[in-house]
Short mmCIF file of C-alpha atoms in Angstrom, two decimals:
data_model
loop_
_atom_site.label_atom_id
_atom_site.label_comp_id
_atom_site.label_asym_id
_atom_site.label_seq_id
_atom_site.Cartn_x
_atom_site.Cartn_y
_atom_site.Cartn_z
CA MET A 267 -1.39 -2.98 -12.51
CA TYR A 268 0.59 -0.28 -14.13
CA ALA A 269 4.53 0.49 -15.40
CA VAL A 270 6.83 2.92 -13.88
CA GLU A 271 9.64 4.21 -15.92
CA LYS A 272 12.96 4.38 -14.46
CA ALA A 273 13.42 8.03 -13.63
CA GLU A 274 15.50 10.31 -11.18
CA ALA A 275 14.05 12.71 -8.72
CA LYS A 276 10.70 11.37 -9.19
CA TRP A 277 9.52 10.35 -6.01
CA PRO A 278 8.01 11.83 -2.28
CA LEU A 279 10.26 14.23 -0.44
CA CYS A 280 10.98 15.24 2.99
CA LYS A 281 13.15 17.97 4.55
CA ASP A 282 16.40 16.37 6.35
CA ALA A 283 16.54 18.21 9.84
CA GLY A 284 20.16 17.81 10.31
CA SER A 285 21.38 19.20 6.72
CA GLY A 286 18.55 21.09 5.54
CA ARG A 287 18.57 19.07 2.66
CA TRP A 288 15.36 17.14 1.24
CA ARG A 289 15.14 13.37 0.63
CA SER A 290 13.26 11.00 -1.06
CA ALA A 291 10.59 8.97 1.22
CA LEU A 292 11.75 5.59 -0.72
CA LEU A 293 11.67 3.20 1.94
CA PRO A 294 14.75 0.96 2.93
CA GLY A 295 13.13 -2.02 3.66
CA ALA A 296 9.41 -2.61 2.59
CA PHE A 297 6.81 -4.93 0.81
CA GLN A 298 4.76 -3.06 -2.05
CA VAL A 299 1.43 -4.22 -3.36
CA THR A 300 1.42 -5.14 -7.10
CA ALA A 301 -1.44 -6.98 -7.54
CA ARG A 302 -4.33 -9.26 -6.38
CA ALA A 303 -3.67 -12.73 -6.37
CA ALA A 304 -6.37 -13.50 -8.66
CA GLU A 305 -5.14 -11.07 -11.06
CA ALA A 306 -1.66 -12.40 -11.63
CA LEU A 307 -3.36 -14.78 -13.97
CA GLY A 308 -2.73 -12.39 -16.64
CA CYS A 309 -2.99 -8.76 -17.91
CA ILE A 310 -5.65 -6.66 -15.65
CA GLN A 311 -6.44 -4.25 -17.74
CA PRO A 312 -8.29 -5.36 -19.68
CA PRO A 313 -8.00 -9.04 -18.91
CA LYS A 314 -6.62 -11.00 -21.89
CA SER A 315 -4.87 -15.06 -22.14
CA ALA A 316 -3.92 -16.35 -18.90
CA ASN A 317 -0.32 -16.82 -20.62
CA GLU A 318 0.76 -13.24 -21.11
CA ALA A 319 2.80 -11.42 -18.58
CA ASP A 320 1.39 -8.47 -16.17
CA PHE A 321 3.30 -5.23 -14.97
CA SER A 322 3.29 -3.08 -12.29
CA TYR A 323 3.95 0.17 -10.16
CA GLY A 324 4.54 -1.77 -7.25
CA VAL A 325 8.17 -1.08 -7.31
CA PRO A 326 9.59 2.46 -6.40
CA ARG A 327 11.41 3.37 -9.86
CA GLU A 328 11.27 0.38 -11.24
CA GLN A 329 9.53 -1.66 -14.15
CA VAL A 330 8.42 -5.31 -13.17
CA ALA A 331 6.49 -8.12 -14.88
CA VAL A 332 4.81 -10.06 -12.60
CA PHE A 333 3.50 -13.48 -13.68
CA ARG A 334 2.20 -17.05 -12.55
CA ALA A 335 4.29 -20.01 -13.58
CA LEU A 336 3.11 -23.43 -14.65
CA ASP A 337 3.67 -24.62 -11.47
CA GLY A 338 1.18 -21.74 -9.80
CA GLN A 339 4.23 -20.24 -8.33
CA VAL A 340 3.90 -16.12 -8.81
CA TYR A 341 7.72 -14.62 -9.86
CA VAL A 342 8.38 -10.86 -10.45
CA VAL A 343 11.28 -9.96 -12.88
CA ASP A 344 12.47 -6.74 -14.48
CA ALA A 345 10.93 -5.36 -17.10
CA TYR A 346 13.56 -4.96 -19.48
CA CYS A 347 14.78 -7.90 -21.65
CA PRO A 348 18.67 -7.75 -20.99
CA HIS A 349 19.24 -8.45 -24.73
CA LEU A 350 18.15 -5.36 -26.52
CA GLY A 351 15.97 -4.35 -23.83
CA ALA A 352 12.21 -5.10 -25.05
CA ASN A 353 9.30 -4.86 -22.40
CA LEU A 354 8.44 -8.30 -21.61
CA ALA A 355 5.10 -7.13 -19.64
CA ALA A 356 4.43 -5.68 -23.18
CA GLY A 357 3.28 -8.99 -25.09
CA GLY A 358 5.56 -11.48 -23.32
CA ARG A 359 3.70 -14.52 -22.71
CA VAL A 360 4.48 -17.35 -19.64
CA VAL A 361 5.84 -20.40 -21.06
CA GLY A 362 6.24 -23.46 -18.36
CA ASN A 363 7.91 -21.32 -15.52
CA CYS A 364 9.77 -18.87 -17.54
CA ILE A 365 8.91 -15.52 -19.22
CA GLU A 366 9.20 -14.95 -22.76
CA CYS A 367 10.41 -11.78 -24.28
CA PRO A 368 8.11 -11.10 -27.47
CA PHE A 369 10.87 -9.13 -29.27
CA HIS A 370 13.29 -12.71 -29.94
CA GLY A 371 11.96 -14.95 -27.89
CA TRP A 372 14.15 -15.15 -25.24
CA GLN A 373 13.04 -17.34 -22.54
CA PHE A 374 13.71 -16.02 -18.83
CA ARG A 375 13.21 -18.67 -15.68
CA GLY A 376 11.04 -17.03 -13.06
CA GLU A 377 12.77 -18.76 -10.02
CA ASP A 378 16.26 -17.45 -10.48
CA GLY A 379 16.05 -15.09 -13.83
CA LYS A 380 18.46 -17.89 -15.33
CA CYS A 381 17.70 -17.54 -19.57
CA THR A 382 17.23 -20.88 -20.40
CA THR A 383 16.36 -20.70 -24.46
CA ILE A 384 17.52 -18.39 -27.20
CA PRO A 385 15.87 -19.72 -29.95
CA TYR A 386 18.40 -18.81 -32.67
CA ALA A 387 21.64 -19.76 -30.38
CA GLU A 388 23.73 -22.54 -30.17
CA LYS A 389 24.14 -22.16 -26.39
CA VAL A 390 23.05 -19.94 -23.86
CA PRO A 391 25.66 -18.15 -21.92
CA ASP A 392 25.93 -18.23 -18.39
CA PHE A 393 25.66 -14.66 -18.20
CA ALA A 394 22.48 -14.22 -19.68
CA LYS A 395 20.05 -13.47 -16.44
CA ILE A 396 17.14 -10.64 -15.63
CA LYS A 397 16.92 -9.64 -12.19
CA THR A 398 14.74 -11.53 -9.96
CA TRP A 399 12.61 -9.78 -6.90
CA PRO A 400 11.90 -11.26 -3.63
CA SER A 401 7.60 -11.51 -3.12
CA CYS A 402 4.97 -13.52 -2.22
CA GLU A 403 1.61 -14.59 -2.49
CA ILE A 404 -0.67 -13.78 0.97
CA ASN A 405 -3.86 -12.52 2.13
CA GLY A 406 -5.07 -12.37 -2.06
CA MET A 407 -2.14 -10.06 -2.66
CA ILE A 408 0.89 -10.10 -4.68
CA LEU A 409 3.68 -8.51 -2.64
CA VAL A 410 7.20 -7.49 -3.88
CA TRP A 411 10.15 -6.35 -1.32
CA TYR A 412 12.06 -3.10 -2.48
CA HIS A 413 15.19 -2.19 -0.55
CA CYS A 414 17.56 0.56 -1.74
CA ASP A 415 20.60 -1.06 -0.74
CA GLY A 416 19.39 -4.52 -2.08
CA VAL A 417 18.85 -6.05 1.16
CA ASP A 418 16.63 -9.13 1.27
CA PRO A 419 13.57 -9.35 3.46
CA VAL A 420 14.33 -8.82 6.93
CA TRP A 421 10.97 -9.51 7.57
CA ALA A 422 7.80 -11.27 6.51
CA VAL A 423 4.24 -10.43 5.89
CA PRO A 424 1.77 -12.14 8.63
CA GLU A 425 -0.78 -14.57 7.31
CA GLN A 426 -4.48 -14.03 8.04
CA GLU A 427 -5.80 -17.31 9.00
CA GLU A 428 -9.50 -16.51 8.24
CA ILE A 429 -8.72 -15.37 4.20
CA THR A 430 -6.40 -18.24 4.04
CA SER A 431 -9.08 -20.40 5.07
CA LYS A 432 -11.62 -18.83 2.82
CA GLU A 433 -13.86 -18.37 6.39
CA TRP A 434 -13.83 -14.64 5.05
CA VAL A 435 -13.94 -13.71 1.66
CA TYR A 436 -13.34 -10.77 -0.57
CA ARG A 437 -16.19 -8.82 -1.01
CA GLY A 438 -14.67 -5.41 -2.63
CA HIS A 439 -12.06 -2.61 -2.61
CA THR A 440 -11.66 0.81 -2.90
CA GLU A 441 -8.62 2.69 -4.65
CA HIS A 442 -7.70 6.30 -4.44
CA PHE A 443 -4.27 8.14 -5.58
CA VAL A 444 -3.41 10.91 -2.61
CA ASN A 445 -1.33 13.70 -3.19
CA ALA A 446 0.42 13.36 0.07
CA HIS A 447 3.82 12.53 1.70
CA ILE A 448 4.37 9.01 2.20
CA GLN A 449 4.36 9.50 5.86
CA GLU A 450 0.91 11.23 6.25
CA ILE A 451 -1.09 8.13 5.85
CA PRO A 452 0.13 6.26 8.12
CA GLU A 453 0.68 9.10 10.79
CA ASN A 454 -3.12 9.55 11.05
CA ALA A 455 -2.87 6.33 13.35
CA ALA A 456 -1.49 8.63 15.73
CA ASP A 457 -3.40 11.70 15.82
CA PHE A 458 -6.16 11.68 18.06
CA ALA A 459 -7.30 15.07 17.92
CA HIS A 460 -7.88 14.75 14.06
CA LEU A 461 -10.31 12.03 14.92
CA THR A 462 -12.62 13.70 17.14
CA PHE A 463 -12.89 16.62 14.67
CA LEU A 464 -12.52 15.52 11.36
CA HIS A 465 -14.39 12.11 11.68
CA GLU A 466 -16.98 13.17 14.22
CA PRO A 467 -19.63 14.42 11.69
CA VAL A 468 -21.83 11.49 10.71
CA PHE A 469 -21.04 9.96 7.50
CA MET A 470 -23.91 10.91 5.94
CA SER A 471 -22.80 14.30 6.04
CA GLY A 472 -20.54 13.73 3.32
CA VAL A 473 -16.42 13.99 2.19
CA ASP A 474 -16.74 18.07 1.43
CA LEU A 475 -15.42 19.16 4.66
CA ARG A 476 -16.99 22.85 3.58
CA TYR A 477 -20.51 21.07 4.62
CA THR A 478 -19.95 18.05 7.24
CA HIS A 479 -20.36 20.03 10.15
CA SER A 480 -23.88 21.82 8.51
CA LYS A 481 -26.99 21.82 10.90
CA LEU A 482 -28.48 19.36 9.21
CA TRP A 483 -26.77 16.60 10.83
CA GLU A 484 -25.34 17.75 13.94
CA SER A 485 -27.50 15.67 15.78
CA VAL A 486 -25.73 12.46 14.84
CA LYS A 487 -22.01 12.01 16.02
CA HIS A 488 -19.66 9.52 15.63
CA CYS A 489 -17.37 9.41 18.89
CA TRP A 490 -13.98 8.17 18.91
CA LYS A 491 -11.07 7.28 21.11
CA GLY A 492 -7.81 5.95 20.23
CA GLU A 493 -4.51 4.28 21.65
CA TRP A 494 -1.22 3.56 19.11
CA GLN A 495 1.69 1.69 20.81
CA PRO A 496 5.01 0.54 18.70
CA GLU A 497 5.33 -3.45 18.75
CA PRO A 498 8.50 -4.25 21.03
CA GLU A 499 11.17 -6.87 19.05
CA PRO A 500 11.15 -9.05 16.99
CA ASN A 501 8.04 -6.92 15.60
CA LYS A 502 9.60 -3.53 15.86
CA HIS A 503 8.26 -2.99 12.27
CA CYS A 504 4.72 -3.16 13.56
CA SER A 505 2.28 -1.02 15.24
CA ARG A 506 -0.68 -1.17 16.82
CA LEU A 507 -3.74 1.06 17.00
CA VAL A 508 -7.25 0.29 19.08
CA VAL A 509 -10.08 2.96 18.13
CA LYS A 510 -13.24 2.25 19.85
CA HIS A 511 -16.42 4.00 18.13
CA SER A 512 -19.77 5.07 19.85
CA LEU A 513 -22.57 6.97 17.96
CA THR A 514 -24.73 9.52 19.97
CA VAL A 515 -28.03 10.89 18.39
CA PHE A 516 -29.52 13.99 19.68
CA GLY A 517 -26.56 13.56 22.78
CA LYS A 518 -28.14 10.53 23.56
CA HIS A 519 -25.80 6.87 23.28
CA PHE A 520 -26.95 4.46 20.83
CA SER A 521 -25.33 1.52 21.94
CA LEU A 522 -26.15 -0.97 19.10
CA MET A 523 -22.92 1.00 17.07
CA ASP A 524 -20.82 0.41 19.57
CA PHE A 525 -17.81 -1.46 18.13
CA ALA A 526 -13.69 -1.75 18.14
CA VAL A 527 -11.27 -1.80 15.31
CA ARG A 528 -8.00 -2.83 15.80
CA ALA A 529 -5.52 -1.47 12.89
CA ARG A 530 -1.84 -3.46 12.96
CA GLN A 531 0.64 -1.57 10.62
CA VAL A 532 3.18 -3.77 9.19
CA GLY A 533 6.30 -1.89 7.91
CA PRO A 534 5.38 1.39 6.28
CA GLY A 535 2.85 0.72 3.79
CA LEU A 536 0.37 -2.17 5.17
CA VAL A 537 -2.11 -1.84 7.60
CA TYR A 538 -4.58 -4.82 9.05
CA LEU A 539 -7.75 -3.16 10.08
CA THR A 540 -9.87 -5.87 11.86
CA PHE A 541 -13.41 -5.16 13.53
CA GLU A 542 -15.90 -7.83 15.06
CA HIS A 543 -19.60 -6.58 15.88
CA ALA A 544 -22.30 -8.94 17.95
CA PHE A 545 -24.96 -8.45 14.93
CA LEU A 546 -22.66 -6.92 11.82
CA GLY A 547 -20.06 -9.72 12.34
CA ARG A 548 -16.56 -10.09 11.93
CA GLY A 549 -14.34 -8.99 9.04
CA ILE A 550 -10.70 -7.07 8.07
CA ILE A 551 -9.82 -4.47 5.38
CA LEU A 552 -6.35 -4.33 4.03
CA GLN A 553 -4.90 -1.27 3.51
CA SER A 554 -1.94 -0.91 1.19
CA VAL A 555 -0.28 2.27 0.66
CA THR A 556 2.43 2.22 -2.83
CA PRO A 557 4.69 5.44 -3.81
CA VAL A 558 3.80 5.93 -7.29
CA GLU A 559 5.84 9.45 -7.98
CA PRO A 560 6.60 12.74 -6.30
CA LEU A 561 3.94 13.22 -3.48
CA LEU A 562 1.86 11.06 -4.99
CA GLN A 563 0.60 7.78 -3.14
CA HIS A 564 -1.87 4.59 -4.42
CA VAL A 565 -4.00 3.63 -1.46
CA ILE A 566 -5.88 0.57 -2.06
CA HIS A 567 -8.68 -1.09 0.58
CA ARG A 568 -9.70 -4.70 0.22
CA ILE A 569 -12.10 -6.11 2.18
CA TYR A 570 -13.22 -9.46 3.37
CA TYR A 571 -15.72 -10.51 5.60
CA GLN A 572 -17.51 -13.59 7.06
CA ARG A 573 -18.68 -15.77 4.37
CA ASN A 574 -22.16 -16.36 6.03
CA MET A 575 -23.21 -13.10 6.31
CA PRO A 576 -24.79 -11.03 3.61
CA ALA A 577 -22.71 -8.99 1.11
CA VAL A 578 -24.41 -6.04 1.80
CA ILE A 579 -22.75 -5.54 5.33
CA PRO A 580 -19.13 -5.63 4.21
CA LYS A 581 -20.29 -3.36 1.30
CA PHE A 582 -21.79 -1.22 3.37
CA ILE A 583 -19.14 -0.75 5.98
CA LEU A 584 -16.57 -0.26 2.79
CA LYS A 585 -18.51 2.67 1.75
CA VAL A 586 -18.55 4.13 5.26
CA GLU A 587 -14.78 3.79 5.26
CA CYS A 588 -14.36 5.02 2.11
CA VAL A 589 -16.30 8.21 3.12
CA GLN A 590 -14.47 8.74 5.75
CA PHE A 591 -11.12 7.98 4.12
CA GLU A 592 -12.04 10.96 1.52
CA ARG A 593 -12.26 13.34 4.41
CA ASP A 594 -8.61 12.25 4.97
CA ILE A 595 -7.75 12.82 1.29
CA MET A 596 -9.01 16.27 1.64
CA ILE A 597 -6.48 17.52 3.89
CA TRP A 598 -4.04 15.54 2.18
CA ASN A 599 -4.04 16.84 -1.13
CA ASN A 600 -4.11 20.37 0.06
CA LYS A 601 -1.33 20.28 3.19
CA GLN A 602 2.19 20.45 3.34
CA TYR A 603 4.33 17.92 5.19
CA LEU A 604 6.10 19.75 8.29
CA SER A 605 9.17 18.36 9.29
CA LYS A 606 9.29 20.26 12.48
CA PRO A 607 5.19 20.46 13.52
CA LEU A 608 3.81 22.44 16.14
CA LEU A 609 3.02 20.18 18.33
CA VAL A 610 1.29 20.66 22.02
CA LYS A 611 1.70 17.48 24.67
CA GLU A 612 -1.82 16.01 23.92
CA ASP A 613 0.21 15.34 20.22
CA SER A 614 2.66 13.30 22.04
CA ALA A 615 1.62 10.04 20.19
CA ILE A 616 2.64 12.40 16.94
CA GLN A 617 6.25 12.49 17.82
CA ARG A 618 6.45 8.75 18.81
CA HIS A 619 5.02 7.95 15.73
CA ARG A 620 7.57 9.72 13.69
CA ARG A 621 10.49 8.05 16.20
CA TRP A 622 9.01 5.05 15.06
CA PHE A 623 8.26 5.59 11.36
CA ALA A 624 12.07 6.82 10.74
CA GLN A 625 13.51 2.99 11.19
CA PHE A 626 12.07 2.86 7.53
CA TYR A 627 14.44 5.57 6.20
CA SER A 628 18.15 4.50 5.68
CA GLU A 629 21.71 6.86 4.89
CA ASN A 630 21.15 5.71 1.17
CA SER A 631 17.79 6.37 0.49
CA THR A 632 17.86 8.77 -2.73
CA ARG A 633 18.22 12.43 -1.34
CA PHE A 634 17.67 15.47 -3.55
CA THR A 635 19.03 19.21 -3.58
CA PHE A 636 17.48 22.04 -4.85
CA GLN A 637 19.12 24.80 -6.45
CA LYS A 638 18.25 28.26 -5.46
CA GLY A 639 18.03 31.19 -7.91
CA GLY A 640 17.34 29.45 -10.82
CA LEU A 641 14.72 29.90 -13.69
CA ASP A 642 14.41 26.47 -14.64
CA TRP A 643 10.92 24.69 -14.68
#
């Protein structure tokens, strides 16, 4: 996990259609990934002792300390000590259920942020506290809730029973940084036309879009059919996508590669991609999207698969998924987000997706204005 400095005007922007102002893609209520659960035992890069704190950019515009206390519970607190501003995640220790500041030894309880110990003081003042962040540990991940208005979580992250029961086990992950507006990535779910063009060439043709339609591999093609729908109350923060895949070789259907992928988007940044195949088994890819800085998203795909299946199968699936995702990245890294795109009637799902995604913005989200005519860089 990594640190994020507090800064102004450093987040993804989108243009407000009414006012013409640019606004941040900071979302009013979302769970952001901070780490895999196993990594909360200590520092990730590099691994150190199990009683050290960790830090993350999983909370937009904030720097936080993530630690596992003696009781096994994971806590997320502000990284900066309210005493003199030392970073608890840079040299801090876990003492019992508290995190200890490396500067003067002040200790803060993970549960409520209350300062419990000041080594050189007779009494700990009641006002000595540090901010705590709502968080949860689920599906092998640690997530922290961020809301620009400070509102408590209004929905919960669903548990994947097969991961909890260890019927499905962790088999690897991919990690990418994408130069795009945060809305671009989930919007792909409603863009069916791109499936039949961008993702039609067989994965073996690679990720460089200049060559994916080469004659060498034109005899083998992926065929995709998708359907996207938002979920009704009480799960209006969720949407579902069903994609049916088939493969043709020299125009003939290769039925062995028929399968369906069911993707459930939970909030703006989490996606559950479940799949099942008669011979290749069952599993899930968990996708998380976390904003890092202006128009920069940190995307992780983690795969969990049937324990009794050879590890080579999920690793192959993850590789194929990575190839297809990196084709999208080549588009995202070089495109512009359009608030008023030119759509045809066959693109109606994109407009419906934008209306659904609008719920994740708030009137109090950070807004930006650009000064015209200035020469400042």
